mmCIF file of C-alpha atoms and ligand atoms in Angstrom:
data_model
loop_
_atom_site.group_PDB
_atom_site.id
_atom_site.type_symbol
_atom_site.label_atom_id
_atom_site.label_comp_id
_atom_site.label_asym_id
_atom_site.label_seq_id
_atom_site.Cartn_x
_atom_site.Cartn_y
_atom_site.Cartn_z
ATOM 1 C CA MET D 27 5.952 140.169 102.556
ATOM 2 C CA ASP D 28 8.758 140.997 104.982
ATOM 3 C CA THR D 29 9.018 144.611 106.084
ATOM 4 C CA PRO D 30 12.593 145.773 105.479
ATOM 5 C CA VAL D 31 14.378 146.963 108.586
ATOM 6 C CA VAL D 32 15.867 150.371 107.776
ATOM 7 C CA ASN D 33 17.731 152.012 110.575
ATOM 8 C CA LEU D 34 18.144 155.750 111.116
ATOM 9 C CA THR D 35 21.691 155.838 109.806
ATOM 10 C CA GLU D 36 20.593 154.230 106.577
ATOM 11 C CA LEU D 37 17.697 156.688 106.206
ATOM 12 C CA LEU D 38 20.049 159.597 106.766
ATOM 13 C CA ARG D 39 22.552 158.171 104.282
ATOM 14 C CA ARG D 40 19.807 157.869 101.656
ATOM 15 C CA ALA D 41 18.575 161.415 102.302
ATOM 16 C CA LEU D 42 22.089 162.809 101.969
ATOM 17 C CA THR D 43 22.744 160.844 98.799
ATOM 18 C CA ALA D 44 19.507 162.178 97.304
ATOM 19 C CA GLN D 45 20.495 165.726 98.176
ATOM 20 C CA VAL D 46 23.942 165.350 96.669
ATOM 21 C CA GLU D 47 22.344 163.937 93.523
ATOM 22 C CA LEU D 48 20.062 166.959 93.397
ATOM 23 C CA GLY D 49 23.155 169.146 93.435
ATOM 24 C CA LEU D 50 22.511 170.660 96.853
ATOM 25 C CA GLY D 51 25.677 172.002 98.395
ATOM 26 C CA GLU D 52 24.655 171.414 101.979
ATOM 27 C CA MET D 53 22.369 169.192 103.960
ATOM 28 C CA VAL D 54 18.821 170.470 104.033
ATOM 29 C CA ILE D 55 17.140 169.691 107.306
ATOM 30 C CA THR D 56 14.884 172.360 108.683
ATOM 31 C CA PRO D 57 16.689 174.045 111.590
ATOM 32 C CA LYS D 58 13.494 173.830 113.665
ATOM 33 C CA ALA D 59 13.416 170.062 113.405
ATOM 34 C CA VAL D 60 16.991 169.683 114.541
ATOM 35 C CA ARG D 61 17.434 172.718 116.769
ATOM 36 C CA LYS D 62 19.998 171.727 119.357
ATOM 37 C CA THR D 63 19.977 172.423 123.037
ATOM 38 C CA ALA D 64 22.692 174.717 124.372
ATOM 39 C CA GLU D 65 24.306 171.732 126.102
ATOM 40 C CA GLN D 66 24.426 169.700 122.894
ATOM 41 C CA LYS D 67 25.969 172.646 121.057
ATOM 42 C CA GLU D 68 28.546 173.143 123.794
ATOM 43 C CA SER D 69 29.637 169.526 123.777
ATOM 44 C CA GLU D 70 29.830 169.500 119.967
ATOM 45 C CA THR D 71 31.888 172.668 119.989
ATOM 46 C CA ILE D 72 34.396 171.046 122.274
ATOM 47 C CA SER D 73 34.579 167.829 120.310
ATOM 48 C CA THR D 74 34.867 169.471 116.863
ATOM 49 C CA LYS D 75 37.540 171.862 118.112
ATOM 50 C CA LYS D 76 39.582 168.887 119.172
ATOM 51 C CA GLN D 77 39.610 167.680 115.572
ATOM 52 C CA ALA D 78 40.880 170.928 114.091
ATOM 53 C CA ALA D 79 42.657 173.264 116.439
ATOM 54 C CA PRO D 80 43.165 176.792 115.075
ATOM 55 C CA GLY D 81 46.905 176.417 114.630
ATOM 56 C CA ASP D 82 46.858 173.239 112.588
ATOM 57 C CA LEU D 83 43.752 173.875 110.506
ATOM 58 C CA PHE D 84 45.570 174.822 107.311
ATOM 59 C CA THR D 85 48.949 173.278 107.845
ATOM 60 C CA THR D 86 48.123 169.661 108.556
ATOM 61 C CA LEU D 87 44.779 169.297 106.778
ATOM 62 C CA GLU D 88 43.980 170.028 103.181
ATOM 63 C CA LYS D 89 40.361 170.483 104.196
ATOM 64 C CA PRO D 90 38.931 170.658 107.714
ATOM 65 C CA VAL D 91 37.468 167.289 108.702
ATOM 66 C CA ALA D 92 34.550 169.042 110.345
ATOM 67 C CA GLU D 93 33.672 172.674 110.552
ATOM 68 C CA PRO D 94 34.591 173.733 114.033
ATOM 69 C CA GLU D 95 32.425 176.174 115.925
ATOM 70 C CA TYR D 96 34.083 179.039 117.769
ATOM 71 C CA SER D 97 33.148 181.052 120.802
ATOM 72 C CA SER D 98 33.917 184.519 119.422
ATOM 73 C CA LEU D 99 34.519 186.317 116.148
ATOM 74 C CA GLU D 100 38.064 187.069 117.238
ATOM 75 C CA GLU D 101 38.797 183.420 117.903
ATOM 76 C CA HIS D 102 37.261 182.516 114.544
ATOM 77 C CA ARG D 103 39.226 185.176 112.699
ATOM 78 C CA ALA D 104 42.482 184.035 114.274
ATOM 79 C CA ALA D 105 41.797 180.447 113.252
ATOM 80 C CA ILE D 106 41.017 181.135 109.601
ATOM 81 C CA CYS D 107 43.047 184.220 108.647
ATOM 82 C CA ASN D 108 45.847 182.152 107.080
ATOM 83 C CA CYS D 109 43.421 180.184 104.935
ATOM 84 C CA ARG D 110 44.829 178.562 101.815
ATOM 85 C CA LEU D 111 41.806 176.486 100.854
ATOM 86 C CA CYS D 112 41.599 178.138 97.440
ATOM 87 C CA PRO D 113 44.138 179.862 95.171
ATOM 88 C CA LEU D 114 43.005 183.323 96.318
ATOM 89 C CA GLY D 115 45.028 182.635 99.446
ATOM 90 C CA ASP D 116 48.153 182.997 97.289
ATOM 91 C CA THR D 117 47.173 186.214 95.531
ATOM 92 C CA ARG D 118 45.557 188.208 98.348
ATOM 93 C CA THR D 119 47.407 190.883 100.301
ATOM 94 C CA THR D 120 45.120 190.663 103.331
ATOM 95 C CA PHE D 121 42.442 188.284 104.515
ATOM 96 C CA VAL D 122 39.339 190.468 104.953
ATOM 97 C CA TYR D 123 37.316 188.919 107.751
ATOM 98 C CA GLY D 124 34.634 191.504 108.536
ATOM 99 C CA VAL D 125 34.026 194.542 110.682
ATOM 100 C CA GLY D 126 31.469 195.947 113.067
ATOM 101 C CA ASN D 127 29.480 195.150 116.143
ATOM 102 C CA PRO D 128 29.680 191.461 117.138
ATOM 103 C CA ASN D 129 26.122 191.822 118.500
ATOM 104 C CA ALA D 130 24.761 193.669 115.487
ATOM 105 C CA ASP D 131 21.074 193.484 114.634
ATOM 106 C CA ILE D 132 21.862 193.807 110.941
ATOM 107 C CA LEU D 133 24.504 191.937 108.992
ATOM 108 C CA PHE D 134 25.388 193.327 105.560
ATOM 109 C CA VAL D 135 26.944 190.806 103.205
ATOM 110 C CA GLY D 136 28.866 191.880 100.130
ATOM 111 C CA GLU D 137 30.576 189.877 97.435
ATOM 112 C CA ALA D 138 34.327 189.980 97.924
ATOM 113 C CA PRO D 139 37.073 192.431 98.824
ATOM 114 C CA GLY D 140 38.250 194.794 96.089
ATOM 115 C CA ARG D 141 41.638 196.460 95.774
ATOM 116 C CA ASP D 142 41.196 198.894 98.675
ATOM 117 C CA GLU D 143 39.788 196.229 100.963
ATOM 118 C CA ASP D 144 42.612 193.844 100.062
ATOM 119 C CA LEU D 145 45.138 196.500 101.019
ATOM 120 C CA GLN D 146 43.411 197.699 104.189
ATOM 121 C CA GLY D 147 41.973 194.422 105.475
ATOM 122 C CA GLU D 148 38.483 195.838 105.995
ATOM 123 C CA PRO D 149 35.342 195.334 103.886
ATOM 124 C CA PHE D 150 33.797 198.203 101.976
ATOM 125 C CA VAL D 151 36.426 200.887 102.427
ATOM 126 C CA GLY D 152 36.736 201.915 98.757
ATOM 127 C CA ARG D 153 34.311 203.989 96.668
ATOM 128 C CA ALA D 154 31.462 201.509 97.047
ATOM 129 C CA GLY D 155 32.171 201.419 100.776
ATOM 130 C CA LYS D 156 31.911 205.197 101.063
ATOM 131 C CA LEU D 157 28.506 204.940 99.449
ATOM 132 C CA LEU D 158 27.525 202.161 101.847
ATOM 133 C CA ASP D 159 28.539 204.479 104.718
ATOM 134 C CA LYS D 160 26.200 207.121 103.292
ATOM 135 C CA ILE D 161 23.360 204.629 103.040
ATOM 136 C CA LEU D 162 23.987 203.629 106.661
ATOM 137 C CA ALA D 163 24.060 207.279 107.737
ATOM 138 C CA ALA D 164 20.726 207.837 105.997
ATOM 139 C CA MET D 165 19.401 204.914 108.038
ATOM 140 C CA GLU D 166 20.812 206.617 111.146
ATOM 141 C CA LEU D 167 23.298 203.795 111.533
ATOM 142 C CA SER D 168 27.073 203.610 111.452
ATOM 143 C CA ARG D 169 29.434 200.780 110.558
ATOM 144 C CA ASN D 170 30.144 200.313 114.268
ATOM 145 C CA GLU D 171 26.522 199.401 114.906
ATOM 146 C CA VAL D 172 26.057 196.895 112.105
ATOM 147 C CA TYR D 173 28.317 194.080 110.948
ATOM 148 C CA ILE D 174 29.767 193.985 107.433
ATOM 149 C CA ALA D 175 31.238 190.888 105.828
ATOM 150 C CA ASN D 176 31.646 189.337 102.406
ATOM 151 C CA ILE D 177 30.946 185.990 100.786
ATOM 152 C CA LEU D 178 34.655 185.744 99.924
ATOM 153 C CA LYS D 179 37.308 186.802 102.391
ATOM 154 C CA CYS D 180 40.015 187.240 99.755
ATOM 155 C CA ARG D 181 40.127 189.454 96.677
ATOM 156 C CA PRO D 182 39.647 187.762 93.307
ATOM 157 C CA PRO D 183 42.337 189.000 90.877
ATOM 158 C CA ASN D 184 41.213 192.073 88.923
ATOM 159 C CA ASN D 185 37.943 192.012 90.853
ATOM 160 C CA ARG D 186 36.526 189.248 88.693
ATOM 161 C CA ASP D 187 33.390 187.461 89.898
ATOM 162 C CA PRO D 188 33.951 184.811 92.571
ATOM 163 C CA LEU D 189 34.199 181.280 91.176
ATOM 164 C CA PRO D 190 31.801 178.604 92.447
ATOM 165 C CA ASP D 191 34.658 176.663 94.041
ATOM 166 C CA GLU D 192 35.917 179.759 95.872
ATOM 167 C CA MET D 193 32.445 180.479 97.219
ATOM 168 C CA GLU D 194 31.954 176.892 98.283
ATOM 169 C CA LYS D 195 35.244 176.844 100.179
ATOM 170 C CA CYS D 196 34.725 180.239 101.788
ATOM 171 C CA PHE D 197 31.032 180.032 102.614
ATOM 172 C CA PRO D 198 31.459 178.097 105.886
ATOM 173 C CA TYR D 199 33.342 181.127 107.252
ATOM 174 C CA LEU D 200 30.340 183.361 106.685
ATOM 175 C CA ARG D 201 28.046 180.703 108.088
ATOM 176 C CA GLU D 202 30.097 180.678 111.286
ATOM 177 C CA GLN D 203 30.050 184.490 111.429
ATOM 178 C CA VAL D 204 26.258 184.399 111.186
ATOM 179 C CA ARG D 205 26.100 181.769 113.928
ATOM 180 C CA LEU D 206 28.286 183.890 116.209
ATOM 181 C CA ILE D 207 26.607 187.246 115.505
ATOM 182 C CA ARG D 208 23.074 185.886 115.284
ATOM 183 C CA PRO D 209 21.775 189.091 113.632
ATOM 184 C CA LYS D 210 18.082 189.851 113.577
ATOM 185 C CA MET D 211 18.297 190.349 109.850
ATOM 186 C CA ILE D 212 20.644 190.072 106.925
ATOM 187 C CA CYS D 213 20.974 192.374 103.954
ATOM 188 C CA ALA D 214 22.695 190.850 100.943
ATOM 189 C CA LEU D 215 24.351 193.462 98.761
ATOM 190 C CA GLY D 216 24.036 192.518 95.117
ATOM 191 C CA ARG D 217 23.194 189.488 93.049
ATOM 192 C CA ILE D 218 26.210 187.391 93.906
ATOM 193 C CA ALA D 219 25.795 187.792 97.667
ATOM 194 C CA GLY D 220 22.048 187.200 97.434
ATOM 195 C CA GLN D 221 22.353 184.105 95.291
ATOM 196 C CA ALA D 222 25.174 182.648 97.389
ATOM 197 C CA LEU D 223 23.337 183.184 100.677
ATOM 198 C CA LEU D 224 20.029 181.897 99.437
ATOM 199 C CA LYS D 225 21.503 179.096 97.331
ATOM 200 C CA THR D 226 19.584 180.140 94.277
ATOM 201 C CA SER D 227 20.157 181.324 90.730
ATOM 202 C CA THR D 228 17.111 183.589 90.770
ATOM 203 C CA PRO D 229 17.998 186.948 89.197
ATOM 204 C CA LEU D 230 18.451 189.975 91.439
ATOM 205 C CA GLY D 231 15.309 191.618 90.072
ATOM 206 C CA ARG D 232 13.224 188.779 91.471
ATOM 207 C CA LEU D 233 15.176 188.423 94.716
ATOM 208 C CA ARG D 234 14.514 192.072 95.588
ATOM 209 C CA GLY D 235 11.233 193.231 97.045
ATOM 210 C CA GLN D 236 10.516 190.276 99.296
ATOM 211 C CA TRP D 237 11.811 188.699 102.483
ATOM 212 C CA HIS D 238 13.794 185.490 102.339
ATOM 213 C CA GLU D 239 15.387 183.441 105.096
ATOM 214 C CA TYR D 240 18.940 182.361 105.691
ATOM 215 C CA GLU D 241 19.188 179.845 108.543
ATOM 216 C CA GLY D 242 15.889 181.173 109.879
ATOM 217 C CA ILE D 243 17.084 184.803 109.759
ATOM 218 C CA PRO D 244 14.991 187.255 107.702
ATOM 219 C CA THR D 245 17.085 188.212 104.696
ATOM 220 C CA ILE D 246 16.624 190.919 102.111
ATOM 221 C CA VAL D 247 18.546 191.419 98.880
ATOM 222 C CA THR D 248 19.306 194.821 97.424
ATOM 223 C CA TYR D 249 21.606 196.372 94.833
ATOM 224 C CA HIS D 250 25.344 196.329 95.396
ATOM 225 C CA PRO D 251 26.665 199.838 96.207
ATOM 226 C CA ALA D 252 29.085 199.550 93.256
ATOM 227 C CA ALA D 253 26.054 199.148 90.981
ATOM 228 C CA LEU D 254 24.626 202.376 92.406
ATOM 229 C CA LEU D 255 27.819 204.168 91.406
ATOM 230 C CA ARG D 256 27.318 202.980 87.833
ATOM 231 C CA PHE D 257 23.542 203.276 87.715
ATOM 232 C CA PRO D 258 22.393 206.022 90.102
ATOM 233 C CA THR D 259 18.765 205.353 89.165
ATOM 234 C CA TYR D 260 18.990 202.198 91.350
ATOM 235 C CA LYS D 261 19.322 204.409 94.425
ATOM 236 C CA LYS D 262 15.566 204.852 94.755
ATOM 237 C CA GLY D 263 14.999 201.080 94.858
ATOM 238 C CA THR D 264 17.843 200.632 97.326
ATOM 239 C CA TRP D 265 16.317 203.195 99.616
ATOM 240 C CA GLU D 266 12.974 201.415 99.436
ATOM 241 C CA ASP D 267 14.742 198.168 100.403
ATOM 242 C CA MET D 268 16.405 199.916 103.352
ATOM 243 C CA GLN D 269 13.031 201.264 104.504
ATOM 244 C CA THR D 270 11.664 197.720 104.430
ATOM 245 C CA LEU D 271 14.623 196.584 106.498
ATOM 246 C CA LEU D 272 14.237 199.378 109.054
ATOM 247 C CA GLU D 273 10.516 198.806 109.346
ATOM 248 C CA ARG D 274 11.030 195.141 110.220
ATOM 249 C CA LEU D 275 13.840 196.046 112.615
ATOM 250 C CA LYS D 276 11.531 198.477 114.435
ATOM 251 C CA GLN D 277 8.872 195.801 114.741
ATOM 252 C CA SER D 278 11.393 193.353 116.178
ATOM 253 C CA ARG D 279 12.455 195.683 119.021
HETATM 254 N N1 URA G 325 32.603 195.109 97.226
HETATM 255 C C1 URA G 325 32.235 194.090 98.016
HETATM 256 O O1 URA G 325 31.364 193.320 97.670
HETATM 257 N N2 URA G 325 32.818 193.966 99.177
HETATM 258 C C2 URA G 325 33.754 194.794 99.612
HETATM 259 O O2 URA G 325 34.250 194.601 100.713
HETATM 260 C C3 URA G 325 34.112 195.863 98.772
HETATM 261 C C4 URA G 325 33.521 196.008 97.586
#
């Protein structure tokens, strides 16, 4: 019997088709297996930027052809802050990119801006944000030392839950922030952030209490600060999660 000649492109096409059929939102290839050299990354950065320059990203293209990589958070923010990829671009007051130390060891990821964040352009500045500041202070950290971002960069009307399409469109922005910051660990705040980062529908109760990985970065999921305002009994568990985070951070230094 003849052995069929299957080239690499065909194999890749089949793998991608299988993943799409499985409902996976992004290509799953272990980062280790495809880790790129700095030179490869550099040349790709240049070539992808040519396809979608910051200024024309949302005016000439309905969707970016490729996801460009940027050299700094500021450059990235400038390129995406007029995003209109989903309807939230029409209802937001301010695009809420993120705040903190671009070289942070810890990245906190929330769900989406609320009313205060939409008005002020900074994540976690309302009541939940004040509580997050207290949690950080108890960890002997400040918001200038960590980085804080959200799954969605624009406020959903009336603070409703993000829609799957909104998260899908917005997620590449967070992915690029993670690539630029390269934190030692990530803390997802609440179910929606945890599930979106880890591409899972596992309930929060089962996501908590163990380490996960996002793009090879140790990731922990804890309660959203807004939930602590409603259910103060969750504070104990949150503090335990923060101790776990700090312990691992200490070990990594
Ligand atoms: N809740 C979030 O998830 N993010 C914010 O920025 C504010 C409140």
